mmCIF file of C-alpha atoms in Angstrom:
data_model
loop_
_atom_site.group_PDB
_atom_site.id
_atom_site.type_symbol
_atom_site.label_atom_id
_atom_site.label_comp_id
_atom_site.label_asym_id
_atom_site.label_seq_id
_atom_site.Cartn_x
_atom_site.Cartn_y
_atom_site.Cartn_z
ATOM 1 C CA UNK A 1 22.797 10.821 21.675
ATOM 2 C CA UNK A 2 25.303 12.516 19.325
ATOM 3 C CA UNK A 3 26.624 16.044 19.865
ATOM 4 C CA UNK A 4 24.479 17.275 16.968
ATOM 5 C CA UNK A 5 21.357 15.670 18.427
ATOM 6 C CA UNK A 6 22.105 17.136 21.855
ATOM 7 C CA UNK A 7 22.587 20.574 20.328
ATOM 8 C CA UNK A 8 19.331 20.270 18.402
ATOM 9 C CA UNK A 9 17.480 19.195 21.551
ATOM 10 C CA UNK A 10 18.897 22.172 23.449
ATOM 11 C CA UNK A 11 17.665 24.540 20.738
ATOM 12 C CA UNK A 12 14.218 22.911 20.826
ATOM 13 C CA UNK A 13 14.101 23.338 24.593
ATOM 14 C CA UNK A 14 15.152 26.974 24.217
ATOM 15 C CA UNK A 15 12.434 27.596 21.631
ATOM 16 C CA UNK A 16 9.838 25.899 23.807
ATOM 17 C CA UNK A 17 10.793 27.943 26.850
ATOM 18 C CA UNK A 18 10.526 31.171 24.862
ATOM 19 C CA UNK A 19 7.363 30.678 22.792
ATOM 20 C CA UNK A 20 5.615 27.669 24.348
ATOM 21 C CA UNK A 21 2.078 28.599 25.369
ATOM 22 C CA UNK A 22 1.823 31.439 22.879
ATOM 23 C CA UNK A 23 -1.569 31.883 21.201
ATOM 24 C CA UNK A 24 -1.143 32.244 17.456
ATOM 25 C CA UNK A 25 -3.818 34.115 15.481
ATOM 26 C CA UNK A 26 -6.081 33.945 18.516
ATOM 27 C CA UNK A 27 -6.590 30.253 17.860
ATOM 28 C CA UNK A 28 -3.507 28.007 17.859
ATOM 29 C CA UNK A 29 -1.881 27.445 21.262
ATOM 30 C CA UNK A 30 1.783 26.507 20.793
ATOM 31 C CA UNK A 31 3.057 23.586 22.852
ATOM 32 C CA UNK A 32 6.338 21.721 22.580
ATOM 33 C CA UNK A 33 8.831 21.848 19.731
ATOM 34 C CA UNK A 34 8.628 18.807 17.442
ATOM 35 C CA UNK A 35 11.592 19.624 15.255
ATOM 36 C CA UNK A 36 13.931 22.352 14.182
ATOM 37 C CA UNK A 37 15.818 22.983 10.972
ATOM 38 C CA UNK A 38 18.003 25.709 9.576
ATOM 39 C CA UNK A 39 15.048 27.771 8.398
ATOM 40 C CA UNK A 40 12.188 26.815 10.652
ATOM 41 C CA UNK A 41 10.690 25.259 13.734
ATOM 42 C CA UNK A 42 7.802 22.788 13.855
ATOM 43 C CA UNK A 43 5.513 23.033 16.874
ATOM 44 C CA UNK A 44 2.855 20.850 18.395
ATOM 45 C CA UNK A 45 -0.175 23.070 18.952
ATOM 46 C CA UNK A 46 -3.822 22.948 19.968
ATOM 47 C CA UNK A 47 -6.459 24.388 17.681
ATOM 48 C CA UNK A 48 -8.678 25.903 20.375
ATOM 49 C CA UNK A 49 -11.471 26.632 17.911
ATOM 50 C CA UNK A 50 -11.903 23.053 16.681
ATOM 51 C CA UNK A 51 -10.366 21.265 19.654
ATOM 52 C CA UNK A 52 -7.745 19.258 17.774
ATOM 53 C CA UNK A 53 -3.981 18.845 17.906
ATOM 54 C CA UNK A 54 -2.081 20.217 14.916
ATOM 55 C CA UNK A 55 1.458 20.882 13.756
ATOM 56 C CA UNK A 56 2.567 24.457 13.099
ATOM 57 C CA UNK A 57 5.604 25.164 10.932
ATOM 58 C CA UNK A 58 7.216 28.504 11.730
ATOM 59 C CA UNK A 59 9.595 30.181 9.295
ATOM 60 C CA UNK A 60 12.667 31.598 11.014
ATOM 61 C CA UNK A 61 15.251 33.904 9.484
ATOM 62 C CA UNK A 62 18.967 33.666 10.208
ATOM 63 C CA UNK A 63 20.250 36.969 11.516
ATOM 64 C CA UNK A 64 22.735 37.311 8.664
ATOM 65 C CA UNK A 65 20.319 37.398 5.703
ATOM 66 C CA UNK A 66 19.115 40.523 3.920
ATOM 67 C CA UNK A 67 15.580 41.612 3.053
ATOM 68 C CA UNK A 68 15.708 40.114 -0.432
ATOM 69 C CA UNK A 69 16.609 36.709 0.981
ATOM 70 C CA UNK A 70 13.811 37.021 3.542
ATOM 71 C CA UNK A 71 11.303 37.638 0.759
ATOM 72 C CA UNK A 72 12.630 34.625 -1.105
ATOM 73 C CA UNK A 73 12.217 32.395 1.958
ATOM 74 C CA UNK A 74 8.690 33.678 2.549
ATOM 75 C CA UNK A 75 7.854 32.898 -1.076
ATOM 76 C CA UNK A 76 9.306 29.419 -0.658
ATOM 77 C CA UNK A 77 7.263 28.755 2.491
ATOM 78 C CA UNK A 78 4.022 29.940 0.913
ATOM 79 C CA UNK A 79 4.788 27.875 -2.160
ATOM 80 C CA UNK A 80 5.174 24.792 0.028
ATOM 81 C CA UNK A 81 1.763 25.393 1.616
ATOM 82 C CA UNK A 82 0.088 25.923 -1.744
ATOM 83 C CA UNK A 83 1.776 22.876 -3.264
ATOM 84 C CA UNK A 84 0.677 20.564 -0.443
ATOM 85 C CA UNK A 85 -2.857 21.969 -0.492
ATOM 86 C CA UNK A 86 -3.217 21.049 -4.176
ATOM 87 C CA UNK A 87 -2.256 17.405 -3.716
ATOM 88 C CA UNK A 88 -5.073 14.937 -3.128
ATOM 89 C CA UNK A 89 -3.454 11.869 -1.621
ATOM 90 C CA UNK A 90 -3.596 9.953 1.638
ATOM 91 C CA UNK A 91 0.181 10.085 1.642
ATOM 92 C CA UNK A 92 0.362 13.887 1.733
ATOM 93 C CA UNK A 93 0.004 16.064 4.825
ATOM 94 C CA UNK A 94 -3.207 18.096 4.982
ATOM 95 C CA UNK A 95 -2.711 21.874 5.259
ATOM 96 C CA UNK A 96 -5.351 23.550 7.430
ATOM 97 C CA UNK A 97 -4.316 27.191 7.512
ATOM 98 C CA UNK A 98 -1.590 29.763 6.848
ATOM 99 C CA UNK A 99 -1.139 32.494 9.454
ATOM 100 C CA UNK A 100 0.786 35.733 8.918
ATOM 101 C CA UNK A 101 2.303 36.885 12.209
ATOM 102 C CA UNK A 102 5.570 38.612 13.135
ATOM 103 C CA UNK A 103 6.028 39.387 9.428
ATOM 104 C CA UNK A 104 6.418 35.716 8.618
ATOM 105 C CA UNK A 105 4.136 32.830 7.566
ATOM 106 C CA UNK A 106 3.187 29.979 9.898
ATOM 107 C CA UNK A 107 1.769 26.860 8.219
ATOM 108 C CA UNK A 108 -0.848 24.978 10.229
ATOM 109 C CA UNK A 109 -1.081 21.359 9.158
ATOM 110 C CA UNK A 110 -2.021 17.842 10.133
ATOM 111 C CA UNK A 111 0.067 16.381 12.944
ATOM 112 C CA UNK A 112 1.697 13.063 12.042
ATOM 113 C CA UNK A 113 2.737 11.010 15.068
ATOM 114 C CA UNK A 114 5.598 8.715 14.153
ATOM 115 C CA UNK A 115 9.198 8.412 12.990
ATOM 116 C CA UNK A 116 10.834 9.459 9.780
ATOM 117 C CA UNK A 117 11.997 6.659 7.514
ATOM 118 C CA UNK A 118 15.563 7.786 8.220
ATOM 119 C CA UNK A 119 14.968 7.285 11.947
ATOM 120 C CA UNK A 120 13.387 3.879 11.339
ATOM 121 C CA UNK A 121 16.417 2.729 9.342
ATOM 122 C CA UNK A 122 18.865 4.138 11.880
ATOM 123 C CA UNK A 123 17.099 2.897 15.023
ATOM 124 C CA UNK A 124 15.265 -0.258 13.922
ATOM 125 C CA UNK A 125 17.363 -1.471 11.002
ATOM 126 C CA UNK A 126 16.770 -1.808 7.290
ATOM 127 C CA UNK A 127 13.408 -2.716 5.801
ATOM 128 C CA UNK A 128 12.524 -6.028 4.208
ATOM 129 C CA UNK A 129 12.051 -5.876 0.420
ATOM 130 C CA UNK A 130 8.301 -6.248 0.901
ATOM 131 C CA UNK A 131 8.017 -3.396 3.440
ATOM 132 C CA UNK A 132 10.269 -1.208 1.305
ATOM 133 C CA UNK A 133 7.990 -1.922 -1.658
ATOM 134 C CA UNK A 134 4.945 -0.924 0.422
ATOM 135 C CA UNK A 135 6.622 2.333 1.416
ATOM 136 C CA UNK A 136 7.696 2.953 -2.172
ATOM 137 C CA UNK A 137 4.191 2.331 -3.475
ATOM 138 C CA UNK A 138 2.750 4.852 -1.016
ATOM 139 C CA UNK A 139 5.322 7.496 -1.973
ATOM 140 C CA UNK A 140 4.704 6.799 -5.637
ATOM 141 C CA UNK A 141 1.014 7.549 -5.070
ATOM 142 C CA UNK A 142 1.862 10.983 -3.637
ATOM 143 C CA UNK A 143 4.281 11.733 -6.470
ATOM 144 C CA UNK A 144 1.704 10.722 -9.035
ATOM 145 C CA UNK A 145 -0.857 13.090 -7.492
ATOM 146 C CA UNK A 146 1.742 15.878 -7.308
ATOM 147 C CA UNK A 147 2.909 15.402 -10.887
ATOM 148 C CA UNK A 148 -0.684 15.597 -12.106
ATOM 149 C CA UNK A 149 -0.814 19.049 -10.519
ATOM 150 C CA UNK A 150 2.436 20.056 -12.196
ATOM 151 C CA UNK A 151 4.411 19.811 -8.936
ATOM 152 C CA UNK A 152 7.878 18.262 -8.656
ATOM 153 C CA UNK A 153 8.953 17.454 -5.098
ATOM 154 C CA UNK A 154 12.729 17.548 -5.797
ATOM 155 C CA UNK A 155 13.702 16.367 -2.309
ATOM 156 C CA UNK A 156 12.459 12.783 -1.920
ATOM 157 C CA UNK A 157 14.658 11.155 0.729
ATOM 158 C CA UNK A 158 14.188 9.048 3.895
ATOM 159 C CA UNK A 159 14.181 12.022 6.281
ATOM 160 C CA UNK A 160 11.243 13.529 4.373
ATOM 161 C CA UNK A 161 9.074 10.423 4.749
ATOM 162 C CA UNK A 162 7.094 9.882 7.953
ATOM 163 C CA UNK A 163 5.773 6.506 9.113
ATOM 164 C CA UNK A 164 2.711 7.033 11.303
ATOM 165 C CA UNK A 165 2.818 4.961 14.460
ATOM 166 C CA UNK A 166 -0.759 3.677 14.677
ATOM 167 C CA UNK A 167 -1.332 2.179 11.242
ATOM 168 C CA UNK A 168 2.006 2.499 9.444
ATOM 169 C CA UNK A 169 0.645 5.158 7.083
ATOM 170 C CA UNK A 170 3.408 6.564 4.878
ATOM 171 C CA UNK A 171 3.481 10.350 4.416
ATOM 172 C CA UNK A 172 5.752 12.357 2.113
ATOM 173 C CA UNK A 173 6.597 15.720 3.676
ATOM 174 C CA UNK A 174 8.623 18.882 3.059
ATOM 175 C CA UNK A 175 7.637 20.356 -0.280
ATOM 176 C CA UNK A 176 9.797 23.368 0.606
ATOM 177 C CA UNK A 177 11.901 23.175 -2.568
ATOM 178 C CA UNK A 178 9.114 21.852 -4.771
ATOM 179 C CA UNK A 179 8.936 23.231 -8.293
ATOM 180 C CA UNK A 180 5.449 24.245 -9.371
ATOM 181 C CA UNK A 181 4.752 24.440 -13.084
ATOM 182 C CA UNK A 182 4.215 28.026 -14.195
ATOM 183 C CA UNK A 183 5.864 29.595 -11.116
ATOM 184 C CA UNK A 184 9.281 31.278 -11.254
ATOM 185 C CA UNK A 185 12.199 29.456 -9.690
ATOM 186 C CA UNK A 186 12.842 30.159 -6.006
ATOM 187 C CA UNK A 187 16.429 28.916 -6.011
ATOM 188 C CA UNK A 188 19.280 31.186 -6.985
ATOM 189 C CA UNK A 189 20.889 30.749 -10.376
ATOM 190 C CA UNK A 190 23.626 28.140 -10.280
ATOM 191 C CA UNK A 191 22.453 26.639 -6.995
ATOM 192 C CA UNK A 192 21.488 22.992 -6.654
ATOM 193 C CA UNK A 193 19.224 22.281 -3.689
ATOM 194 C CA UNK A 194 18.717 18.792 -2.282
ATOM 195 C CA UNK A 195 20.552 15.812 -0.803
ATOM 196 C CA UNK A 196 23.338 14.811 -3.264
ATOM 197 C CA UNK A 197 22.700 11.046 -3.130
ATOM 198 C CA UNK A 198 19.063 11.600 -4.103
ATOM 199 C CA UNK A 199 19.596 14.214 -6.838
ATOM 200 C CA UNK A 200 19.048 12.789 -10.316
ATOM 201 C CA UNK A 201 21.826 12.897 -12.937
ATOM 202 C CA UNK A 202 19.894 15.378 -15.085
ATOM 203 C CA UNK A 203 19.502 17.784 -12.166
ATOM 204 C CA UNK A 204 23.172 17.338 -11.265
ATOM 205 C CA UNK A 205 24.052 18.369 -14.829
ATOM 206 C CA UNK A 206 21.893 21.476 -14.576
ATOM 207 C CA UNK A 207 19.200 20.240 -16.962
ATOM 208 C CA UNK A 208 15.545 21.051 -16.432
ATOM 209 C CA UNK A 209 14.018 18.143 -14.469
ATOM 210 C CA UNK A 210 10.712 16.420 -15.049
ATOM 211 C CA UNK A 211 8.740 13.819 -13.084
ATOM 212 C CA UNK A 212 11.472 11.256 -13.841
ATOM 213 C CA UNK A 213 13.809 13.175 -11.500
ATOM 214 C CA UNK A 214 11.508 12.456 -8.544
ATOM 215 C CA UNK A 215 11.418 8.793 -9.575
ATOM 216 C CA UNK A 216 15.216 8.679 -9.470
ATOM 217 C CA UNK A 217 15.057 9.985 -5.908
ATOM 218 C CA UNK A 218 12.502 7.299 -5.065
ATOM 219 C CA UNK A 219 14.932 4.687 -6.391
ATOM 220 C CA UNK A 220 17.623 6.075 -4.111
ATOM 221 C CA UNK A 221 15.225 5.956 -1.170
ATOM 222 C CA UNK A 222 14.383 2.299 -1.870
ATOM 223 C CA UNK A 223 18.094 1.493 -2.071
ATOM 224 C CA UNK A 224 18.725 3.145 1.299
ATOM 225 C CA UNK A 225 15.706 1.381 2.818
ATOM 226 C CA UNK A 226 17.125 -2.097 2.222
ATOM 227 C CA UNK A 227 20.870 -1.346 2.304
ATOM 228 C CA UNK A 228 20.984 1.173 5.149
ATOM 229 C CA UNK A 229 23.117 3.634 3.172
ATOM 230 C CA UNK A 230 22.238 5.962 0.279
ATOM 231 C CA UNK A 231 23.449 5.092 -3.218
ATOM 232 C CA UNK A 232 26.560 6.771 -4.607
ATOM 233 C CA UNK A 233 27.491 8.286 -1.234
ATOM 234 C CA UNK A 234 31.161 9.306 -1.448
ATOM 235 C CA UNK A 235 31.427 11.483 1.648
ATOM 236 C CA UNK A 236 31.314 14.881 -0.056
ATOM 237 C CA UNK A 237 28.732 16.632 -2.219
ATOM 238 C CA UNK A 238 30.979 17.034 -5.271
ATOM 239 C CA UNK A 239 32.250 13.438 -5.204
ATOM 240 C CA UNK A 240 28.733 12.087 -4.683
ATOM 241 C CA UNK A 241 27.243 14.140 -7.535
ATOM 242 C CA UNK A 242 30.095 13.043 -9.804
ATOM 243 C CA UNK A 243 29.336 9.413 -8.960
ATOM 244 C CA UNK A 244 25.629 9.995 -9.581
ATOM 245 C CA UNK A 245 26.423 11.248 -13.084
ATOM 246 C CA UNK A 246 29.186 8.853 -14.102
ATOM 247 C CA UNK A 247 29.582 5.734 -11.953
ATOM 248 C CA UNK A 248 27.626 2.463 -11.996
ATOM 249 C CA UNK A 249 25.469 1.596 -9.021
ATOM 250 C CA UNK A 250 27.007 -0.571 -6.307
ATOM 251 C CA UNK A 251 24.822 -3.705 -6.494
ATOM 252 C CA UNK A 252 22.376 -3.895 -3.588
ATOM 253 C CA UNK A 253 22.948 -6.942 -1.383
ATOM 254 C CA UNK A 254 19.609 -7.076 0.441
ATOM 255 C CA UNK A 255 17.106 -5.970 -2.190
ATOM 256 C CA UNK A 256 16.058 -9.418 -3.408
ATOM 257 C CA UNK A 257 13.016 -9.036 -5.697
ATOM 258 C CA UNK A 258 13.231 -5.248 -5.280
ATOM 259 C CA UNK A 259 16.459 -5.095 -7.310
ATOM 260 C CA UNK A 260 14.681 -4.733 -10.647
ATOM 261 C CA UNK A 261 12.737 -1.708 -9.390
ATOM 262 C CA UNK A 262 15.855 -0.073 -7.941
ATOM 263 C CA UNK A 263 17.900 -0.514 -11.108
ATOM 264 C CA UNK A 264 14.982 0.655 -13.246
ATOM 265 C CA UNK A 265 14.457 3.829 -11.227
ATOM 266 C CA UNK A 266 18.177 4.616 -10.996
ATOM 267 C CA UNK A 267 18.767 4.510 -14.748
ATOM 268 C CA UNK A 268 20.921 7.548 -15.515
ATOM 269 C CA UNK A 269 19.057 8.413 -18.715
ATOM 270 C CA UNK A 270 15.579 9.695 -17.759
ATOM 271 C CA UNK A 271 14.250 8.404 -21.072
ATOM 272 C CA UNK A 272 15.284 4.867 -20.064
ATOM 273 C CA UNK A 273 14.066 5.173 -16.472
ATOM 274 C CA UNK A 274 11.028 3.328 -15.150
ATOM 275 C CA UNK A 275 7.936 5.499 -15.370
ATOM 276 C CA UNK A 276 5.263 5.701 -12.681
ATOM 277 C CA UNK A 277 3.098 2.958 -14.188
ATOM 278 C CA UNK A 278 6.040 0.583 -14.620
ATOM 279 C CA UNK A 279 7.323 1.223 -11.111
ATOM 280 C CA UNK A 280 3.867 0.705 -9.646
ATOM 281 C CA UNK A 281 3.446 -2.626 -11.421
ATOM 282 C CA UNK A 282 6.836 -3.918 -10.262
ATOM 283 C CA UNK A 283 6.343 -2.767 -6.667
ATOM 284 C CA UNK A 284 2.981 -4.529 -6.526
ATOM 285 C CA UNK A 285 4.618 -7.636 -7.943
ATOM 286 C CA UNK A 286 7.254 -7.573 -5.185
ATOM 287 C CA UNK A 287 4.545 -7.293 -2.527
ATOM 288 C CA UNK A 288 2.465 -10.081 -4.076
ATOM 289 C CA UNK A 289 5.494 -12.370 -4.473
ATOM 290 C CA UNK A 290 6.566 -11.852 -0.870
ATOM 291 C CA UNK A 291 3.007 -12.427 0.376
ATOM 292 C CA UNK A 292 2.736 -15.643 -1.626
ATOM 293 C CA UNK A 293 6.073 -16.839 -0.260
ATOM 294 C CA UNK A 294 4.991 -16.077 3.294
ATOM 295 C CA UNK A 295 1.745 -17.933 2.719
ATOM 296 C CA UNK A 296 3.540 -21.027 1.434
ATOM 297 C CA UNK A 297 5.864 -20.994 4.439
ATOM 298 C CA UNK A 298 2.935 -20.733 6.835
ATOM 299 C CA UNK A 299 1.051 -23.573 5.136
ATOM 300 C CA UNK A 300 4.027 -25.914 4.833
ATOM 301 C CA UNK A 301 3.655 -29.322 6.508
ATOM 302 C CA UNK A 302 6.043 -29.678 9.424
ATOM 303 C CA UNK A 303 7.162 -32.709 11.453
ATOM 304 C CA UNK A 304 7.400 -31.770 15.115
ATOM 305 C CA UNK A 305 9.086 -34.210 17.554
ATOM 306 C CA UNK A 306 7.130 -35.216 20.624
ATOM 307 C CA UNK A 307 8.394 -33.729 23.879
ATOM 308 C CA UNK A 308 10.320 -36.077 26.163
ATOM 309 C CA UNK A 309 8.743 -36.940 29.505
ATOM 310 C CA UNK A 310 9.756 -34.455 32.190
ATOM 311 C CA UNK A 311 10.906 -37.188 34.608
ATOM 312 C CA UNK A 312 13.208 -38.764 32.021
ATOM 313 C CA UNK A 313 11.314 -42.084 32.224
ATOM 314 C CA UNK A 314 10.219 -44.263 29.357
ATOM 315 C CA UNK A 315 8.116 -42.587 26.707
ATOM 316 C CA UNK A 316 4.436 -43.413 26.946
ATOM 317 C CA UNK A 317 3.768 -46.162 24.440
ATOM 318 C CA UNK A 318 1.748 -45.242 21.388
ATOM 319 C CA UNK A 319 -1.640 -46.897 21.161
ATOM 320 C CA UNK A 320 -1.690 -49.377 18.319
ATOM 321 C CA UNK A 321 -3.803 -48.364 15.373
ATOM 322 C CA UNK A 322 -6.299 -50.850 14.029
ATOM 323 C CA UNK A 323 -4.582 -52.906 11.368
ATOM 324 C CA UNK A 324 -7.765 -53.917 9.600
ATOM 325 C CA UNK A 325 -7.788 -51.948 6.342
ATOM 326 C CA UNK A 326 -10.621 -49.456 5.954
ATOM 327 C CA UNK A 327 -12.967 -50.323 3.158
ATOM 328 C CA UNK A 328 -12.777 -48.087 0.124
ATOM 329 C CA UNK A 329 -15.231 -45.238 0.371
ATOM 330 C CA UNK A 330 -15.566 -45.507 4.150
ATOM 331 C CA UNK A 331 -16.369 -42.206 5.803
ATOM 332 C CA UNK A 332 -13.325 -40.021 6.402
ATOM 333 C CA UNK A 333 -14.720 -39.250 9.829
ATOM 334 C CA UNK A 334 -13.544 -42.683 10.955
ATOM 335 C CA UNK A 335 -9.938 -41.771 10.207
ATOM 336 C CA UNK A 336 -10.373 -38.411 11.926
ATOM 337 C CA UNK A 337 -11.812 -40.114 14.997
ATOM 338 C CA UNK A 338 -8.893 -42.543 15.121
ATOM 339 C CA UNK A 339 -6.425 -39.665 14.867
ATOM 340 C CA UNK A 340 -8.210 -37.755 17.597
ATOM 341 C CA UNK A 341 -7.791 -40.735 19.951
ATOM 342 C CA UNK A 342 -4.064 -40.912 19.235
ATOM 343 C CA UNK A 343 -2.004 -38.387 21.233
ATOM 344 C CA UNK A 344 1.074 -39.266 19.166
ATOM 345 C CA UNK A 345 -0.501 -37.952 15.970
ATOM 346 C CA UNK A 346 -2.069 -34.790 17.398
ATOM 347 C CA UNK A 347 1.073 -32.632 17.657
ATOM 348 C CA UNK A 348 1.992 -33.414 14.050
ATOM 349 C CA UNK A 349 -1.474 -32.584 12.772
ATOM 350 C CA UNK A 350 -1.661 -29.458 14.863
ATOM 351 C CA UNK A 351 1.693 -28.228 13.625
ATOM 352 C CA UNK A 352 0.641 -28.539 10.006
ATOM 353 C CA UNK A 353 -2.619 -26.569 10.386
#
């Protein structure tokens, strides 16, 4: 465990010791801390009214911020809840409730048991092109539903994607910096919010983003899924954003059939970038191609050598097959019966089934 992870665990333990067991809004019993960020804590909780386990996201204020900044963060948190609630997709978290307590909002939402995509890549290794395409297709479905509602996510990256443990369901989380059409901006003028490697060139240049900006981020996520590192990462925010705007993409080495999707989504000009329909078609093609290849490999005829006798003695002699040719049109069952009587043929036939 790294020093940062140990520090984060210590803070979670401290939070749990202080507020664990608290009853929120007379209904939600806080349990352990699931995660903690700079502006909030996510709790496991029990909904004592409906008898189900939920996640509760608590907004926390740094001690150094003023009242205006507090109001801005409250607006951002409420915007996240409203944005998620408007999205109809299996790949989006369901929001159950928003509670106002201690002069701050607490978002009650569906609990997703599993790892983030970032954790999967770090702990289990990179994804195969097919699995990356499946993840990408699921995220694309959420983005499509969000864009229909006039919502831009603006922070699509591996740490904001959860992979549910039971069925591998892919969930896009953290709409905290989402931009909702018709709402005023919640970020300060001149500020760029997001992970540099996943910020589109148009956003990096300060231009107003559209749905294509989220698709760029999806392309970066797919790149990281198969390569293990984000695209254009130069070690610092300024250098990375400069590379995003001006440098060609380092060719992916492990993308295979996914390369066309990655290059299409990471086109620097949003007008030349793959749109949702084009990306969906190519991702499905990758999945279908990989499935067909796997099927051919499974069905391929194989020659399997017979095992040697355990005592090292002479191999048992094969029974001689009848040399008399079978008349044309004779029942195939005769050949099957002959094969069934021959132990030398059975392993080969079994291996090819």
